[in-house]
Amino acid sequence: DAMVIQNPRYQVTQFGKPVTLSCSQTLNHNVMYWYQQKSSQAPKLLFHYYDKDFNNEADTPDNFQSRRPNTSFCFLDIRSPGLGDAAMYLCATSRDPAGANVLTFGAGSRLTVL
Amino acid sequence: RKEVEQDPGPFNVPEGATVAFNCTYSNSASQSFFWYRQDCRKEPKLLMSVYSSGNEDGRFTAQLNRASQYISLLIRDSKLSDSATYLCVVRAGNMLTFGGGTRLMVKP
């Protein structure tokens, strides 16, 4: 059974039209991450939540926002998608941010911007 | 210099071959090391953690060289199904850094 579930798997939007991607987890992990991955590149961390504490990466554009209403769910909002935001968006969880805790990824949401 | 560097490949090998990838890291305070496997258009999945003394899981052997700041992954008896991108992941404190991945293609 999938433990980190992302919806939708595929999202097509128009330039500038807001998009929300969702992630849910059944692992009861404290940390939830959002990564952006473009073709043939490493996943790039956008931000993460450690419980309710939000941690934004310094180079994450303001266009990207996140919400974590409870332990199980986390959302990625892209306020005004540009062509350069087309990518796979990966949600991941871990028990805590430090030590040898591994990441468990969802299957990803692939965003196309027209 | 990138914090975590990998040869992007592709490494093209015949079935049954032994292949090895290295991953170098720049932060000497790095504490935890992992290899993830990512199939085309899929999510990364943990292949194995890398322990200080080295560790083996079936055909896969991972090693850590702290003095030279690199980790390695050795795959013996390559299978067609091993074709994927192998991502090196390094943790220092709360910071997780991904390498760009090494692409492996195993040919019949």
PDB file of C-alpha atoms in Angstrom:
ATOM      1  CA  ASP A   1       0.000   0.000   0.000  1.00  0.00           C
ATOM      2  CA  ALA A   2       1.268   3.439  -0.903  1.00  0.00           C
ATOM      3  CA  MET A   3       2.365   5.315   2.207  1.00  0.00           C
ATOM      4  CA  VAL A   4       2.951   8.705   0.627  1.00  0.00           C
ATOM      5  CA  ILE A   5       0.233   9.606  -1.827  1.00  0.00           C
ATOM      6  CA  GLN A   6       0.356  12.521  -4.200  1.00  0.00           C
ATOM      7  CA  ASN A   7      -2.493  13.984  -6.199  1.00  0.00           C
ATOM      8  CA  PRO A   8      -2.902  14.627  -8.980  1.00  0.00           C
ATOM      9  CA  ARG A   9      -0.279  12.475 -10.676  1.00  0.00           C
ATOM     10  CA  TYR A  10      -0.459  14.696 -13.746  1.00  0.00           C
ATOM     11  CA  GLN A  11      -1.500  18.329 -13.803  1.00  0.00           C
ATOM     12  CA  VAL A  12      -1.766  20.549 -16.849  1.00  0.00           C
ATOM     13  CA  THR A  13      -2.243  24.241 -16.270  1.00  0.00           C
ATOM     14  CA  GLN A  14      -2.050  27.444 -18.212  1.00  0.00           C
ATOM     15  CA  PHE A  15       0.612  30.060 -17.730  1.00  0.00           C
ATOM     16  CA  GLY A  16      -0.296  32.059 -14.613  1.00  0.00           C
ATOM     17  CA  LYS A  17      -3.183  29.839 -13.496  1.00  0.00           C
ATOM     18  CA  PRO A  18      -2.756  28.757  -9.849  1.00  0.00           C
ATOM     19  CA  VAL A  19      -2.182  25.132  -9.073  1.00  0.00           C
ATOM     20  CA  THR A  20      -2.376  23.128  -5.846  1.00  0.00           C
ATOM     21  CA  LEU A  21      -0.677  19.778  -5.438  1.00  0.00           C
ATOM     22  CA  SER A  22      -1.461  17.573  -2.472  1.00  0.00           C
ATOM     23  CA  CYS A  23       0.437  15.018  -0.459  1.00  0.00           C
ATOM     24  CA  SER A  24      -0.826  12.696   2.242  1.00  0.00           C
ATOM     25  CA  GLN A  25       1.047  10.176   4.359  1.00  0.00           C
ATOM     26  CA  THR A  26       0.092   7.224   6.520  1.00  0.00           C
ATOM     27  CA  LEU A  27       3.517   6.917   8.155  1.00  0.00           C
ATOM     28  CA  ASN A  28       2.899   9.475  10.901  1.00  0.00           C
ATOM     29  CA  HIS A  29       6.245  11.033  10.060  1.00  0.00           C
ATOM     30  CA  ASN A  30       7.071  14.394  11.554  1.00  0.00           C
ATOM     31  CA  VAL A  31       8.750  15.871   8.512  1.00  0.00           C
ATOM     32  CA  MET A  32       7.239  16.489   5.096  1.00  0.00           C
ATOM     33  CA  TYR A  33       9.258  17.833   2.182  1.00  0.00           C
ATOM     34  CA  TRP A  34       8.521  19.238  -1.236  1.00  0.00           C
ATOM     35  CA  TYR A  35      11.092  18.766  -3.976  1.00  0.00           C
ATOM     36  CA  GLN A  36      11.136  20.007  -7.543  1.00  0.00           C
ATOM     37  CA  GLN A  37      12.836  17.777 -10.082  1.00  0.00           C
ATOM     38  CA  LYS A  38      13.464  18.741 -13.683  1.00  0.00           C
ATOM     39  CA  SER A  39      14.551  16.341 -16.362  1.00  0.00           C
ATOM     40  CA  SER A  40      17.992  14.774 -15.746  1.00  0.00           C
ATOM     41  CA  GLN A  41      18.545  16.896 -12.634  1.00  0.00           C
ATOM     42  CA  ALA A  42      18.732  16.156  -8.940  1.00  0.00           C
ATOM     43  CA  PRO A  43      15.642  16.800  -6.823  1.00  0.00           C
ATOM     44  CA  LYS A  44      15.773  20.355  -5.500  1.00  0.00           C
ATOM     45  CA  LEU A  45      14.345  21.022  -2.044  1.00  0.00           C
ATOM     46  CA  LEU A  46      11.765  23.799  -2.011  1.00  0.00           C
ATOM     47  CA  PHE A  47      10.768  23.663   1.673  1.00  0.00           C
ATOM     48  CA  HIS A  48       9.896  21.316   4.475  1.00  0.00           C
ATOM     49  CA  TYR A  49       7.734  21.154   7.566  1.00  0.00           C
ATOM     50  CA  TYR A  50       9.025  19.739  10.814  1.00  0.00           C
ATOM     51  CA  ASP A  51       5.706  19.248  12.571  1.00  0.00           C
ATOM     52  CA  LYS A  52       4.161  22.691  12.194  1.00  0.00           C
ATOM     53  CA  ASP A  53       7.438  24.520  11.734  1.00  0.00           C
ATOM     54  CA  PHE A  54       7.876  25.712   8.172  1.00  0.00           C
ATOM     55  CA  ASN A  55      11.385  25.833   6.722  1.00  0.00           C
ATOM     56  CA  ASN A  56      11.816  27.605   3.428  1.00  0.00           C
ATOM     57  CA  GLU A  57      14.935  27.180   1.328  1.00  0.00           C
ATOM     58  CA  ALA A  58      16.627  30.514   0.648  1.00  0.00           C
ATOM     59  CA  ASP A  59      16.353  30.226  -3.124  1.00  0.00           C
ATOM     60  CA  THR A  60      12.737  29.047  -3.297  1.00  0.00           C
ATOM     61  CA  PRO A  61      10.752  31.656  -5.251  1.00  0.00           C
ATOM     62  CA  ASP A  62       7.818  33.390  -3.519  1.00  0.00           C
ATOM     63  CA  ASN A  63       5.619  31.889  -6.216  1.00  0.00           C
ATOM     64  CA  PHE A  64       5.782  28.625  -4.259  1.00  0.00           C
ATOM     65  CA  GLN A  65       3.857  28.323  -1.006  1.00  0.00           C
ATOM     66  CA  SER A  66       3.003  25.433   1.247  1.00  0.00           C
ATOM     67  CA  ARG A  67       0.445  24.487   3.861  1.00  0.00           C
ATOM     68  CA  ARG A  68       0.361  21.662   6.358  1.00  0.00           C
ATOM     69  CA  PRO A  69      -3.055  21.642   8.028  1.00  0.00           C
ATOM     70  CA  ASN A  70      -2.339  18.449   9.974  1.00  0.00           C
ATOM     71  CA  THR A  71       0.270  15.716  10.343  1.00  0.00           C
ATOM     72  CA  SER A  72      -1.007  13.720   7.411  1.00  0.00           C
ATOM     73  CA  PHE A  73      -1.419  16.343   4.715  1.00  0.00           C
ATOM     74  CA  CYS A  74       0.776  18.873   3.004  1.00  0.00           C
ATOM     75  CA  PHE A  75      -0.003  21.074   0.020  1.00  0.00           C
ATOM     76  CA  LEU A  76       2.134  22.848  -2.531  1.00  0.00           C
ATOM     77  CA  ASP A  77       0.590  25.971  -4.035  1.00  0.00           C
ATOM     78  CA  ILE A  78       2.072  27.513  -7.151  1.00  0.00           C
ATOM     79  CA  ARG A  79       0.488  30.923  -7.346  1.00  0.00           C
ATOM     80  CA  SER A  80       1.376  31.893 -10.911  1.00  0.00           C
ATOM     81  CA  PRO A  81       3.036  29.035 -12.773  1.00  0.00           C
ATOM     82  CA  GLY A  82       5.530  29.949 -15.431  1.00  0.00           C
ATOM     83  CA  LEU A  83       6.923  27.790 -18.182  1.00  0.00           C
ATOM     84  CA  GLY A  84      10.014  27.226 -16.073  1.00  0.00           C
ATOM     85  CA  ASP A  85       7.941  25.641 -13.320  1.00  0.00           C
ATOM     86  CA  ALA A  86       7.131  22.620 -15.444  1.00  0.00           C
ATOM     87  CA  ALA A  87       8.658  19.747 -13.521  1.00  0.00           C
ATOM     88  CA  MET A  88       7.994  16.710 -11.383  1.00  0.00           C
ATOM     89  CA  TYR A  89       7.050  17.719  -7.852  1.00  0.00           C
ATOM     90  CA  LEU A  90       7.979  15.136  -5.276  1.00  0.00           C
ATOM     91  CA  CYS A  91       6.648  14.950  -1.754  1.00  0.00           C
ATOM     92  CA  ALA A  92       8.721  13.044   0.782  1.00  0.00           C
ATOM     93  CA  THR A  93       8.513  12.274   4.475  1.00  0.00           C
ATOM     94  CA  SER A  94      10.911  11.277   7.212  1.00  0.00           C
ATOM     95  CA  ARG A  95      10.631  10.578  10.900  1.00  0.00           C
ATOM     96  CA  ASP A  96      12.870  13.513  11.752  1.00  0.00           C
ATOM     97  CA  PRO A  97      15.212  15.725   9.778  1.00  0.00           C
ATOM     98  CA  ALA A  98      18.472  14.526  11.232  1.00  0.00           C
ATOM     99  CA  GLY A  99      20.443  11.361  11.633  1.00  0.00           C
ATOM    100  CA  ALA A 100      20.102   8.298   9.491  1.00  0.00           C
ATOM    101  CA  ASN A 101      16.399   8.724   8.822  1.00  0.00           C
ATOM    102  CA  VAL A 102      15.607   7.954   5.230  1.00  0.00           C
ATOM    103  CA  LEU A 103      13.182   9.727   2.953  1.00  0.00           C
ATOM    104  CA  THR A 104      10.073   8.038   1.660  1.00  0.00           C
ATOM    105  CA  PHE A 105       8.859   9.605  -1.568  1.00  0.00           C
ATOM    106  CA  GLY A 106       5.459   9.793  -3.123  1.00  0.00           C
ATOM    107  CA  ALA A 107       5.036   8.921  -6.782  1.00  0.00           C
ATOM    108  CA  GLY A 108       5.214  12.577  -7.760  1.00  0.00           C
ATOM    109  CA  SER A 109       2.988  15.072  -9.520  1.00  0.00           C
ATOM    110  CA  ARG A 110       4.094  15.972 -13.023  1.00  0.00           C
ATOM    111  CA  LEU A 111       3.196  19.564 -13.892  1.00  0.00           C
ATOM    112  CA  THR A 112       2.883  20.802 -17.448  1.00  0.00           C
ATOM    113  CA  VAL A 113       2.494  24.537 -18.070  1.00  0.00           C
ATOM    114  CA  LEU A 114       1.020  25.617 -21.379  1.00  0.00           C
TER     115      LEU A 114
ATOM    116  CA  ARG B   1      32.353  22.804  -6.795  1.00  0.00           C
ATOM    117  CA  LYS B   2      29.054  21.021  -6.189  1.00  0.00           C
ATOM    118  CA  GLU B   3      28.429  19.710  -2.686  1.00  0.00           C
ATOM    119  CA  VAL B   4      27.672  16.222  -3.954  1.00  0.00           C
ATOM    120  CA  GLU B   5      29.023  15.171  -7.317  1.00  0.00           C
ATOM    121  CA  GLN B   6      28.351  12.169  -9.477  1.00  0.00           C
ATOM    122  CA  ASP B   7      29.403  11.192 -12.976  1.00  0.00           C
ATOM    123  CA  PRO B   8      26.121  11.533 -14.904  1.00  0.00           C
ATOM    124  CA  GLY B   9      27.031   8.658 -17.265  1.00  0.00           C
ATOM    125  CA  PRO B  10      25.402   6.904 -18.929  1.00  0.00           C
ATOM    126  CA  PHE B  11      27.249   3.762 -18.024  1.00  0.00           C
ATOM    127  CA  ASN B  12      26.395   1.220 -20.695  1.00  0.00           C
ATOM    128  CA  VAL B  13      27.206  -2.306 -19.557  1.00  0.00           C
ATOM    129  CA  PRO B  14      26.284  -5.801 -20.746  1.00  0.00           C
ATOM    130  CA  GLU B  15      24.181  -8.123 -18.611  1.00  0.00           C
ATOM    131  CA  GLY B  16      26.286  -9.914 -16.056  1.00  0.00           C
ATOM    132  CA  ALA B  17      28.918  -7.197 -15.834  1.00  0.00           C
ATOM    133  CA  THR B  18      30.154  -5.602 -12.643  1.00  0.00           C
ATOM    134  CA  VAL B  19      29.830  -1.839 -12.509  1.00  0.00           C
ATOM    135  CA  ALA B  20      30.804   0.722  -9.890  1.00  0.00           C
ATOM    136  CA  PHE B  21      29.836   4.338  -9.322  1.00  0.00           C
ATOM    137  CA  ASN B  22      31.443   6.886  -7.068  1.00  0.00           C
ATOM    138  CA  CYS B  23      29.963   9.926  -5.412  1.00  0.00           C
ATOM    139  CA  THR B  24      32.127  12.655  -3.863  1.00  0.00           C
ATOM    140  CA  TYR B  25      30.961  15.081  -1.207  1.00  0.00           C
ATOM    141  CA  SER B  26      32.520  18.311  -0.044  1.00  0.00           C
ATOM    142  CA  ASN B  27      31.147  18.705   3.485  1.00  0.00           C
ATOM    143  CA  SER B  28      33.449  16.903   5.891  1.00  0.00           C
ATOM    144  CA  ALA B  29      30.730  17.109   8.565  1.00  0.00           C
ATOM    145  CA  SER B  30      28.472  14.803   6.560  1.00  0.00           C
ATOM    146  CA  GLN B  31      27.087  12.058   8.753  1.00  0.00           C
ATOM    147  CA  SER B  32      24.726   9.852   6.798  1.00  0.00           C
ATOM    148  CA  PHE B  33      24.922   8.507   3.294  1.00  0.00           C
ATOM    149  CA  PHE B  34      22.412   6.783   1.054  1.00  0.00           C
ATOM    150  CA  TRP B  35      21.971   5.413  -2.421  1.00  0.00           C
ATOM    151  CA  TYR B  36      18.586   5.874  -4.050  1.00  0.00           C
ATOM    152  CA  ARG B  37      17.429   4.369  -7.295  1.00  0.00           C
ATOM    153  CA  GLN B  38      15.176   6.322  -9.636  1.00  0.00           C
ATOM    154  CA  ASP B  39      13.498   4.771 -12.641  1.00  0.00           C
ATOM    155  CA  CYS B  40      12.547   6.975 -15.581  1.00  0.00           C
ATOM    156  CA  ARG B  41       9.678   9.296 -14.654  1.00  0.00           C
ATOM    157  CA  LYS B  42       9.252   7.651 -11.258  1.00  0.00           C
ATOM    158  CA  GLU B  43      10.095   8.678  -7.718  1.00  0.00           C
ATOM    159  CA  PRO B  44      13.437   7.913  -6.030  1.00  0.00           C
ATOM    160  CA  LYS B  45      13.397   4.816  -3.856  1.00  0.00           C
ATOM    161  CA  LEU B  46      15.904   3.925  -1.188  1.00  0.00           C
ATOM    162  CA  LEU B  47      18.346   1.307  -2.419  1.00  0.00           C
ATOM    163  CA  MET B  48      20.552   1.174   0.640  1.00  0.00           C
ATOM    164  CA  SER B  49      22.066   3.205   3.405  1.00  0.00           C
ATOM    165  CA  VAL B  50      25.849   3.325   3.503  1.00  0.00           C
ATOM    166  CA  TYR B  51      27.525   2.362   6.748  1.00  0.00           C
ATOM    167  CA  SER B  52      31.030   3.273   7.849  1.00  0.00           C
ATOM    168  CA  SER B  53      32.290  -0.287   7.592  1.00  0.00           C
ATOM    169  CA  GLY B  54      30.670  -0.847   4.224  1.00  0.00           C
ATOM    170  CA  ASN B  55      27.630  -2.992   3.635  1.00  0.00           C
ATOM    171  CA  GLU B  56      26.274  -5.454   1.180  1.00  0.00           C
ATOM    172  CA  ASP B  57      22.764  -6.314   0.059  1.00  0.00           C
ATOM    173  CA  GLY B  58      22.706  -9.151  -2.416  1.00  0.00           C
ATOM    174  CA  ARG B  59      24.462  -7.998  -5.574  1.00  0.00           C
ATOM    175  CA  PHE B  60      24.906  -4.461  -4.235  1.00  0.00           C
ATOM    176  CA  THR B  61      27.849  -3.293  -2.139  1.00  0.00           C
ATOM    177  CA  ALA B  62      28.175   0.194  -0.718  1.00  0.00           C
ATOM    178  CA  GLN B  63      31.331   1.662   0.768  1.00  0.00           C
ATOM    179  CA  LEU B  64      32.270   4.897   2.477  1.00  0.00           C
ATOM    180  CA  ASN B  65      35.706   6.496   2.380  1.00  0.00           C
ATOM    181  CA  ARG B  66      35.638   9.372   4.854  1.00  0.00           C
ATOM    182  CA  ALA B  67      39.280  10.319   4.332  1.00  0.00           C
ATOM    183  CA  SER B  68      38.725  10.925   0.618  1.00  0.00           C
ATOM    184  CA  GLN B  69      35.089  11.954   1.079  1.00  0.00           C
ATOM    185  CA  TYR B  70      33.402   9.639  -1.309  1.00  0.00           C
ATOM    186  CA  ILE B  71      30.947   6.775  -1.308  1.00  0.00           C
ATOM    187  CA  SER B  72      30.712   4.029  -3.859  1.00  0.00           C
ATOM    188  CA  LEU B  73      28.139   1.585  -5.140  1.00  0.00           C
ATOM    189  CA  LEU B  74      29.173  -1.695  -6.736  1.00  0.00           C
ATOM    190  CA  ILE B  75      26.667  -3.787  -8.658  1.00  0.00           C
ATOM    191  CA  ARG B  76      27.647  -7.352  -9.488  1.00  0.00           C
ATOM    192  CA  ASP B  77      26.053  -9.550 -12.131  1.00  0.00           C
ATOM    193  CA  SER B  78      24.075  -6.656 -13.638  1.00  0.00           C
ATOM    194  CA  LYS B  79      20.497  -7.358 -14.682  1.00  0.00           C
ATOM    195  CA  LEU B  80      18.438  -5.564 -17.305  1.00  0.00           C
ATOM    196  CA  SER B  81      16.202  -4.433 -14.452  1.00  0.00           C
ATOM    197  CA  ASP B  82      19.108  -2.570 -12.854  1.00  0.00           C
ATOM    198  CA  SER B  83      18.828   0.059 -15.591  1.00  0.00           C
ATOM    199  CA  ALA B  84      17.978   3.265 -13.738  1.00  0.00           C
ATOM    200  CA  THR B  85      19.503   6.429 -12.353  1.00  0.00           C
ATOM    201  CA  TYR B  86      21.361   6.023  -9.072  1.00  0.00           C
ATOM    202  CA  LEU B  87      21.241   9.041  -6.778  1.00  0.00           C
ATOM    203  CA  CYS B  88      23.743   9.622  -4.028  1.00  0.00           C
ATOM    204  CA  VAL B  89      22.291  11.416  -0.994  1.00  0.00           C
ATOM    205  CA  VAL B  90      24.359  12.926   1.799  1.00  0.00           C
ATOM    206  CA  ARG B  91      23.109  14.296   5.110  1.00  0.00           C
ATOM    207  CA  ALA B  92      24.943  16.838   7.258  1.00  0.00           C
ATOM    208  CA  GLY B  93      22.866  17.782  10.291  1.00  0.00           C
ATOM    209  CA  ASN B  94      19.419  18.601   8.972  1.00  0.00           C
ATOM    210  CA  MET B  95      20.649  19.213   5.443  1.00  0.00           C
ATOM    211  CA  LEU B  96      20.083  16.533   2.830  1.00  0.00           C
ATOM    212  CA  THR B  97      21.884  17.011  -0.464  1.00  0.00           C
ATOM    213  CA  PHE B  98      21.289  14.996  -3.601  1.00  0.00           C
ATOM    214  CA  GLY B  99      23.836  14.271  -6.255  1.00  0.00           C
ATOM    215  CA  GLY B 100      22.778  14.692  -9.845  1.00  0.00           C
ATOM    216  CA  GLY B 101      22.585  10.951 -10.356  1.00  0.00           C
ATOM    217  CA  THR B 102      24.421   8.403 -12.471  1.00  0.00           C
ATOM    218  CA  ARG B 103      22.503   6.755 -15.248  1.00  0.00           C
ATOM    219  CA  LEU B 104      23.055   3.021 -15.760  1.00  0.00           C
ATOM    220  CA  MET B 105      21.909   1.152 -18.839  1.00  0.00           C
ATOM    221  CA  VAL B 106      22.290  -2.606 -18.832  1.00  0.00           C
ATOM    222  CA  LYS B 107      22.128  -4.110 -22.307  1.00  0.00           C
ATOM    223  CA  PRO B 108      21.326  -7.711 -23.294  1.00  0.00           C
TER     224      PRO B 108
END
